[in-house]
């Protein structure tokens, strides 16, 4: 049983061939709206249906299957790594295929080879103990917003490149890698237009190249109140929430250390939590620095076993190479598990890109649901040995 | 009838002499807690009681009194200036005494000669049209927090001095003025200690001198979310709410213009409101700039008529010069009215400094209530001619 879905339409977009489901025809653009429809009751169901199809067709896989289902993935998989460590012998394998994560933005069939990791830093600059009247004390009591702004403004140049020396160290993109990255059908002009932006950041010449580097982002910023709630005070604190996306070459502790060292070199006293009484009276200006590493990045080679198998299955099904994503920009909490298992991994997304996961109106597009089953059937029915 | 309250205690603090009220002795530290108790049912009542006392004692004031009561002061006195203009002949006067505003922080008897004005600027830097995933787009979609931070960090040096060229122009403090300012019993070390600060801003060597200069304050700052609400996104916008406190020498439109011009010189495209579609696709980076002037500063000379009268009354009552405040740091909405009337003005506060005006637990301290009546009686019973 080897389904084939190979047409593209006249504009080169992947064409969703109408299938039948339980004898009823359906529109591939219909969607099931339900909590967890796409993330990840959908992939779980697709996998079980694919196994049923293979069994009904009498197809024997060319390899043994070991299946891991983690019901705590949305909690950051707190027990997965330890469980895998405990059962390392039982789980010994040649490769790992992960049925999770979004496909490429074009919604075309995708195989991904890694994902960026993520670390967080919270910076809080300290002014007066409580907000003070900006008239009575303006020009006398220091405002923490200016201190925080001095730090943030020194982190990136006007083109968006991180200025911390060494932040991008260790990353090289050779010609072969750049070719793989260039093959990804990103429409950068459309991304910019959709977002109402005249220019992108200048970390790298393309989006795919940029995703191979760590990023430094201020995801939230707050001091006192704005808008209708604004009041004429000198804020007590100013806070920036930073996330650092990591790539395989990034040691998260090294990058966090670079940031902290830079702030010290700017002349700040850096406290580990809210500054104590004695620290406040001794030091100026003060910023607290709290960091955590959620998970490191991971990345397997394009030509490692799981990627080769997934690509063969995709080529068989679609008649051409899928979109190959070297490093997904986002972070997925299975990376500690991938590290623990220490086998090469590839990610095979089986749901639509616009599934609103974790958000209102989560949905699974029927065309992608069926196509995902076909993808799994095709991959699982490939012979173990390279043709 | 000329009450005298001249004792200070052993530590040099103003001593509240126990009075009797309607034949009952009371503790001067008792307080009436009520909305508007201090701002400004108290001063209104004090003034009427002072007139009753003078009438009962058969005292004729040495001058005519014209009384203006504005019941819309907390709304910014929207009709006061026009009303005064309309009745300018009726209100023609030699001097203006204002019974409002807080006394000096020490709660000692105070006469103030002016107040800073206030203008506001709202800056909003623009990133993607809606928040975007910091993983999928980090290193590609520009983050408006960094743009806003570049602006804010360029406004003040690390010591808190505004770096906009010309911001402090036109302000000179001659030796006589510096002497007046030095006589104000500020306890700067205590202010810093209370606020948990090791250092003040370096605009001027003392708090009172610093209040003679305009200030530039970020009263609120926001982009996306912080703390428990933080999510890993690139914010769509980053906003800073700025207030500029003005002094008599400051033309508010000139200072606002300096700020706007500086932002243009930094390389920003400055829009007047939310940028239009065409602006977003053409320009980068974009910041919107909205400004308003609430009211200008005002200041009368130390030796103008109202100040001389108030000081004579205070000296008679307390046996020594009151605290003389050249420019109150805060702003009071009567300045447009003072300007319209075009007579010299002095402010005579008659309530306690810690009255929590505009806040929960507003209160009027009985000692200050009685002392304020005594102050008004003493001032109003001074002869018109200088002794």
Short mmCIF file of N, CA and C in Angstrom, two decimals, chain A residues 211-332:
data_model
loop_
_atom_site.label_atom_id
_atom_site.label_comp_id
_atom_site.label_asym_id
_atom_site.label_seq_id
_atom_site.Cartn_x
_atom_site.Cartn_y
_atom_site.Cartn_z
N UNK A 211 18.32 31.81 11.00
CA UNK A 211 17.85 30.85 12.01
C UNK A 211 18.96 29.91 12.48
N UNK A 212 20.10 29.93 11.79
CA UNK A 212 21.23 29.10 12.21
C UNK A 212 22.06 29.79 13.29
N UNK A 213 21.67 31.03 13.63
CA UNK A 213 22.40 31.79 14.65
C UNK A 213 21.53 31.97 15.89
N UNK A 214 22.16 32.12 17.04
CA UNK A 214 21.35 32.43 18.23
C UNK A 214 20.73 33.81 18.08
N UNK A 215 19.59 34.01 18.71
CA UNK A 215 18.96 35.32 18.67
C UNK A 215 18.81 35.85 20.09
N UNK A 216 18.68 37.16 20.18
CA UNK A 216 18.49 37.80 21.48
C UNK A 216 17.29 38.73 21.32
N UNK A 217 16.24 38.44 22.07
CA UNK A 217 14.97 39.12 21.88
C UNK A 217 14.45 39.67 23.21
N UNK A 218 13.93 40.90 23.18
CA UNK A 218 13.21 41.40 24.36
C UNK A 218 11.73 41.08 24.12
N UNK A 219 11.22 40.14 24.88
CA UNK A 219 9.84 39.71 24.63
C UNK A 219 8.84 40.51 25.43
N UNK A 220 9.32 41.23 26.44
CA UNK A 220 8.41 42.05 27.22
C UNK A 220 9.19 43.12 27.97
N UNK A 221 8.51 44.24 28.19
CA UNK A 221 9.16 45.41 28.78
C UNK A 221 8.11 46.12 29.62
N UNK A 222 8.47 46.52 30.82
CA UNK A 222 7.47 47.20 31.65
C UNK A 222 8.11 48.08 32.70
N UNK A 223 7.53 49.26 32.85
CA UNK A 223 7.82 50.13 33.98
C UNK A 223 6.57 50.95 34.21
N UNK A 224 6.08 50.94 35.43
CA UNK A 224 4.88 51.70 35.79
C UNK A 224 3.78 51.50 34.75
N UNK A 225 3.16 52.58 34.27
CA UNK A 225 1.96 52.45 33.47
C UNK A 225 2.03 53.31 32.21
N UNK A 226 1.30 52.89 31.18
CA UNK A 226 1.22 53.67 29.95
C UNK A 226 -0.24 53.88 29.58
N UNK A 227 -0.45 54.71 28.58
CA UNK A 227 -1.80 54.94 28.07
C UNK A 227 -2.68 55.63 29.11
N UNK A 228 -3.95 55.21 29.17
CA UNK A 228 -4.89 55.84 30.10
C UNK A 228 -4.44 55.70 31.55
N UNK A 229 -3.61 54.70 31.82
CA UNK A 229 -3.19 54.46 33.20
C UNK A 229 -1.92 55.23 33.58
N UNK A 230 -1.34 55.93 32.63
CA UNK A 230 -0.07 56.63 32.91
C UNK A 230 -0.28 57.63 34.04
N UNK A 231 0.69 57.72 34.92
CA UNK A 231 0.65 58.74 35.95
C UNK A 231 2.05 59.32 36.08
N UNK A 232 2.12 60.55 36.52
CA UNK A 232 3.40 61.27 36.46
C UNK A 232 4.29 60.91 37.64
N UNK A 233 4.94 59.77 37.48
CA UNK A 233 5.82 59.26 38.53
C UNK A 233 7.15 58.82 37.93
N UNK A 234 8.12 58.71 38.81
CA UNK A 234 9.38 58.06 38.48
C UNK A 234 9.20 56.60 38.89
N UNK A 235 9.23 55.65 37.92
CA UNK A 235 8.94 54.26 38.28
C UNK A 235 9.96 53.70 39.28
N UNK A 236 9.50 52.74 40.06
CA UNK A 236 10.38 52.09 41.03
C UNK A 236 11.32 51.11 40.34
N UNK A 237 10.81 50.45 39.32
CA UNK A 237 11.62 49.46 38.61
C UNK A 237 11.30 49.53 37.12
N UNK A 238 12.21 48.98 36.34
CA UNK A 238 11.97 48.80 34.90
C UNK A 238 12.48 47.41 34.56
N UNK A 239 11.64 46.62 33.90
CA UNK A 239 11.95 45.21 33.68
C UNK A 239 11.95 44.86 32.20
N UNK A 240 12.93 44.11 31.79
CA UNK A 240 12.95 43.55 30.43
C UNK A 240 13.01 42.04 30.53
N UNK A 241 12.12 41.39 29.83
CA UNK A 241 12.13 39.93 29.72
C UNK A 241 12.82 39.58 28.40
N UNK A 242 13.90 38.85 28.51
CA UNK A 242 14.71 38.52 27.33
C UNK A 242 14.63 37.03 27.04
N UNK A 243 14.49 36.67 25.77
CA UNK A 243 14.72 35.26 25.45
C UNK A 243 15.87 35.15 24.47
N UNK A 244 16.67 34.14 24.68
CA UNK A 244 17.81 33.85 23.81
C UNK A 244 17.53 32.51 23.15
N UNK A 245 17.39 32.53 21.84
CA UNK A 245 17.22 31.28 21.12
C UNK A 245 18.61 30.73 20.82
N UNK A 246 18.79 29.45 21.07
CA UNK A 246 20.11 28.83 21.00
C UNK A 246 20.21 27.95 19.76
N UNK A 247 21.39 27.84 19.20
CA UNK A 247 21.61 26.85 18.15
C UNK A 247 22.59 25.81 18.69
N UNK A 248 22.85 24.79 17.87
CA UNK A 248 23.63 23.67 18.38
C UNK A 248 25.01 24.14 18.87
N UNK A 249 25.56 25.14 18.20
CA UNK A 249 26.89 25.61 18.57
C UNK A 249 26.88 26.47 19.84
N UNK A 250 25.69 26.88 20.32
CA UNK A 250 25.61 27.80 21.46
C UNK A 250 25.64 27.04 22.76
N UNK A 251 26.58 27.38 23.61
CA UNK A 251 26.50 26.94 25.00
C UNK A 251 25.66 28.00 25.72
N UNK A 252 24.46 27.63 26.16
CA UNK A 252 23.58 28.66 26.74
C UNK A 252 24.24 29.40 27.90
N UNK A 253 24.96 28.70 28.75
CA UNK A 253 25.60 29.35 29.90
C UNK A 253 26.66 30.35 29.44
N UNK A 254 27.32 30.05 28.33
CA UNK A 254 28.32 30.99 27.81
C UNK A 254 27.62 32.27 27.33
N UNK A 255 26.52 32.12 26.59
CA UNK A 255 25.83 33.31 26.08
C UNK A 255 25.26 34.15 27.23
N UNK A 256 24.67 33.48 28.21
CA UNK A 256 24.13 34.20 29.37
C UNK A 256 25.27 34.92 30.10
N UNK A 257 26.41 34.24 30.19
CA UNK A 257 27.58 34.86 30.84
C UNK A 257 28.07 36.08 30.09
N UNK A 258 28.04 36.01 28.75
CA UNK A 258 28.47 37.18 27.95
C UNK A 258 27.58 38.38 28.25
N UNK A 259 26.27 38.12 28.36
CA UNK A 259 25.33 39.21 28.63
C UNK A 259 25.59 39.81 30.00
N UNK A 260 25.75 38.95 30.98
CA UNK A 260 25.97 39.45 32.34
C UNK A 260 27.29 40.24 32.43
N UNK A 261 28.32 39.69 31.81
CA UNK A 261 29.62 40.36 31.86
C UNK A 261 29.54 41.73 31.19
N UNK A 262 28.81 41.79 30.09
CA UNK A 262 28.65 43.06 29.37
C UNK A 262 27.99 44.11 30.26
N UNK A 263 26.98 43.70 31.01
CA UNK A 263 26.26 44.65 31.88
C UNK A 263 27.19 45.15 32.99
N UNK A 264 28.00 44.25 33.51
CA UNK A 264 28.99 44.66 34.53
C UNK A 264 29.95 45.67 33.91
N UNK A 265 30.38 45.40 32.69
CA UNK A 265 31.35 46.30 32.04
C UNK A 265 30.73 47.66 31.73
N UNK A 266 29.42 47.71 31.59
CA UNK A 266 28.75 49.02 31.39
C UNK A 266 28.76 49.85 32.66
N UNK A 267 29.13 49.24 33.79
CA UNK A 267 29.21 49.99 35.03
C UNK A 267 28.09 49.68 36.01
N UNK A 268 27.31 48.64 35.73
CA UNK A 268 26.19 48.30 36.61
C UNK A 268 26.64 47.37 37.72
N UNK A 269 25.98 47.51 38.86
CA UNK A 269 26.08 46.51 39.91
C UNK A 269 24.99 45.49 39.62
N UNK A 270 25.37 44.24 39.47
CA UNK A 270 24.41 43.20 39.08
C UNK A 270 24.09 42.34 40.30
N UNK A 271 22.82 42.36 40.72
CA UNK A 271 22.42 41.53 41.85
C UNK A 271 21.68 40.30 41.33
N UNK A 272 21.65 39.25 42.14
CA UNK A 272 21.04 38.01 41.67
C UNK A 272 19.53 38.00 41.87
N UNK A 273 19.05 38.79 42.77
CA UNK A 273 17.60 38.91 42.96
C UNK A 273 17.33 40.35 43.33
N UNK A 274 16.19 40.59 43.94
CA UNK A 274 15.90 41.95 44.39
C UNK A 274 17.03 42.40 45.31
N UNK A 275 17.61 43.57 45.05
CA UNK A 275 18.79 43.97 45.84
C UNK A 275 18.43 44.15 47.31
N UNK A 276 19.33 43.72 48.16
CA UNK A 276 19.12 43.85 49.60
C UNK A 276 19.37 45.30 50.01
N UNK A 277 18.91 45.62 51.20
CA UNK A 277 19.06 46.96 51.77
C UNK A 277 20.50 47.47 51.61
N UNK A 278 21.45 46.64 52.02
CA UNK A 278 22.85 47.04 51.98
C UNK A 278 23.35 47.27 50.55
N UNK A 279 22.86 46.47 49.62
CA UNK A 279 23.27 46.64 48.23
C UNK A 279 22.73 47.97 47.68
N UNK A 280 21.50 48.29 48.03
CA UNK A 280 20.90 49.53 47.51
C UNK A 280 21.66 50.76 47.99
N UNK A 281 22.09 50.74 49.23
CA UNK A 281 22.75 51.93 49.77
C UNK A 281 24.21 52.03 49.34
N UNK A 282 24.76 50.91 48.83
CA UNK A 282 26.18 50.91 48.48
C UNK A 282 26.42 51.13 46.99
N UNK A 283 25.50 50.63 46.17
CA UNK A 283 25.80 50.52 44.74
C UNK A 283 24.84 51.32 43.88
N UNK A 284 25.33 51.73 42.72
CA UNK A 284 24.49 52.48 41.80
C UNK A 284 25.16 52.48 40.43
N UNK A 285 24.44 52.27 39.35
CA UNK A 285 23.05 51.78 39.31
C UNK A 285 23.00 50.27 39.50
N UNK A 286 21.82 49.79 39.90
CA UNK A 286 21.65 48.37 40.21
C UNK A 286 20.69 47.74 39.21
N UNK A 287 21.08 46.57 38.74
CA UNK A 287 20.15 45.78 37.91
C UNK A 287 20.21 44.34 38.41
N UNK A 288 19.05 43.72 38.56
CA UNK A 288 19.05 42.31 38.93
C UNK A 288 19.00 41.46 37.67
N UNK A 289 19.56 40.29 37.77
CA UNK A 289 19.78 39.43 36.61
C UNK A 289 19.37 38.02 37.00
N UNK A 290 18.32 37.51 36.39
CA UNK A 290 17.86 36.14 36.66
C UNK A 290 17.82 35.38 35.34
N UNK A 291 18.44 34.23 35.31
CA UNK A 291 18.49 33.49 34.04
C UNK A 291 18.06 32.05 34.24
N UNK A 292 17.58 31.45 33.19
CA UNK A 292 17.26 30.03 33.21
C UNK A 292 17.42 29.48 31.80
N UNK A 293 17.75 28.22 31.72
CA UNK A 293 17.87 27.57 30.41
C UNK A 293 16.75 26.55 30.32
N UNK A 294 15.84 26.73 29.38
CA UNK A 294 14.75 25.77 29.25
C UNK A 294 15.24 24.50 28.57
N UNK A 295 15.83 24.66 27.40
CA UNK A 295 16.47 23.51 26.78
C UNK A 295 17.44 23.95 25.70
N UNK A 296 18.43 23.10 25.48
CA UNK A 296 19.44 23.39 24.48
C UNK A 296 18.87 23.09 23.09
N UNK A 297 19.60 23.56 22.10
CA UNK A 297 19.23 23.23 20.72
C UNK A 297 19.65 21.80 20.41
N UNK A 298 19.10 21.26 19.34
CA UNK A 298 19.64 19.99 18.82
C UNK A 298 19.62 20.07 17.30
N UNK A 299 20.43 19.29 16.67
CA UNK A 299 20.46 19.27 15.20
C UNK A 299 21.15 18.00 14.73
N UNK A 300 20.52 17.27 13.83
CA UNK A 300 21.15 16.10 13.21
C UNK A 300 21.60 16.48 11.81
N UNK A 301 22.51 15.69 11.27
CA UNK A 301 23.00 15.99 9.91
C UNK A 301 21.93 15.66 8.87
N UNK A 302 22.01 16.41 7.77
CA UNK A 302 21.08 16.14 6.66
C UNK A 302 21.17 14.69 6.19
N UNK A 303 22.37 14.10 6.25
CA UNK A 303 22.54 12.75 5.68
C UNK A 303 22.57 11.66 6.75
N UNK A 304 22.12 11.97 7.96
CA UNK A 304 22.02 10.93 8.98
C UNK A 304 20.79 10.05 8.66
N UNK A 305 20.75 8.85 9.29
CA UNK A 305 19.75 7.83 8.94
C UNK A 305 18.29 8.31 8.98
N UNK A 306 17.84 8.99 10.04
CA UNK A 306 16.40 9.32 10.08
C UNK A 306 16.00 10.28 8.97
N UNK A 307 16.88 11.25 8.67
CA UNK A 307 16.58 12.18 7.59
C UNK A 307 16.53 11.46 6.26
N UNK A 308 17.46 10.53 6.03
CA UNK A 308 17.47 9.80 4.76
C UNK A 308 16.19 8.99 4.60
N UNK A 309 15.75 8.33 5.69
CA UNK A 309 14.54 7.53 5.62
C UNK A 309 13.31 8.42 5.36
N UNK A 310 13.21 9.50 6.11
CA UNK A 310 12.04 10.38 5.95
C UNK A 310 12.00 10.96 4.54
N UNK A 311 13.18 11.36 4.04
CA UNK A 311 13.21 11.95 2.70
C UNK A 311 12.83 10.92 1.63
N UNK A 312 13.27 9.67 1.81
CA UNK A 312 12.92 8.62 0.85
C UNK A 312 11.40 8.43 0.82
N UNK A 313 10.80 8.38 2.03
CA UNK A 313 9.34 8.22 2.10
C UNK A 313 8.62 9.39 1.44
N UNK A 314 9.12 10.59 1.66
CA UNK A 314 8.50 11.79 1.08
C UNK A 314 8.66 11.79 -0.43
N UNK A 315 9.86 11.44 -0.90
CA UNK A 315 10.09 11.45 -2.35
C UNK A 315 9.19 10.42 -3.03
N UNK A 316 9.04 9.25 -2.37
CA UNK A 316 8.17 8.23 -2.93
C UNK A 316 6.73 8.75 -3.06
N UNK A 317 6.30 9.46 -2.02
CA UNK A 317 4.90 9.92 -1.98
C UNK A 317 4.66 11.10 -2.93
N UNK A 318 5.57 12.06 -2.90
CA UNK A 318 5.32 13.32 -3.62
C UNK A 318 6.09 13.42 -4.93
N UNK A 319 7.01 12.50 -5.14
CA UNK A 319 7.76 12.56 -6.39
C UNK A 319 8.87 13.57 -6.37
N UNK A 320 9.08 14.22 -5.24
CA UNK A 320 10.20 15.15 -5.16
C UNK A 320 10.61 15.36 -3.71
N UNK A 321 11.77 15.96 -3.60
CA UNK A 321 12.35 16.20 -2.27
C UNK A 321 11.42 17.08 -1.44
N UNK A 322 11.22 16.74 -0.16
CA UNK A 322 10.46 17.67 0.69
C UNK A 322 11.31 18.91 1.01
N UNK A 323 10.68 19.85 1.67
CA UNK A 323 11.42 21.02 2.16
C UNK A 323 12.27 20.55 3.34
N UNK A 324 13.55 20.90 3.29
CA UNK A 324 14.47 20.46 4.35
C UNK A 324 14.83 21.64 5.23
N UNK A 325 14.46 21.55 6.50
CA UNK A 325 14.73 22.62 7.45
C UNK A 325 15.88 22.19 8.35
N UNK A 326 16.99 22.90 8.24
CA UNK A 326 18.16 22.52 9.03
C UNK A 326 17.93 22.76 10.51
N UNK A 327 17.44 23.96 10.85
CA UNK A 327 17.15 24.29 12.25
C UNK A 327 15.82 25.04 12.27
N UNK A 328 14.83 24.45 12.91
CA UNK A 328 13.59 25.19 13.12
C UNK A 328 13.87 26.36 14.05
N UNK A 329 13.24 27.49 13.75
CA UNK A 329 13.50 28.68 14.57
C UNK A 329 13.00 28.55 15.99
N UNK A 330 11.86 27.87 16.15
CA UNK A 330 11.28 27.72 17.48
C UNK A 330 11.97 26.63 18.27
N UNK A 331 11.49 26.43 19.47
CA UNK A 331 12.11 25.46 20.38
C UNK A 331 11.07 24.43 20.75
N UNK A 332 11.47 23.17 20.83
CA UNK A 332 10.53 22.14 21.26
C UNK A 332 11.14 21.40 22.43
#
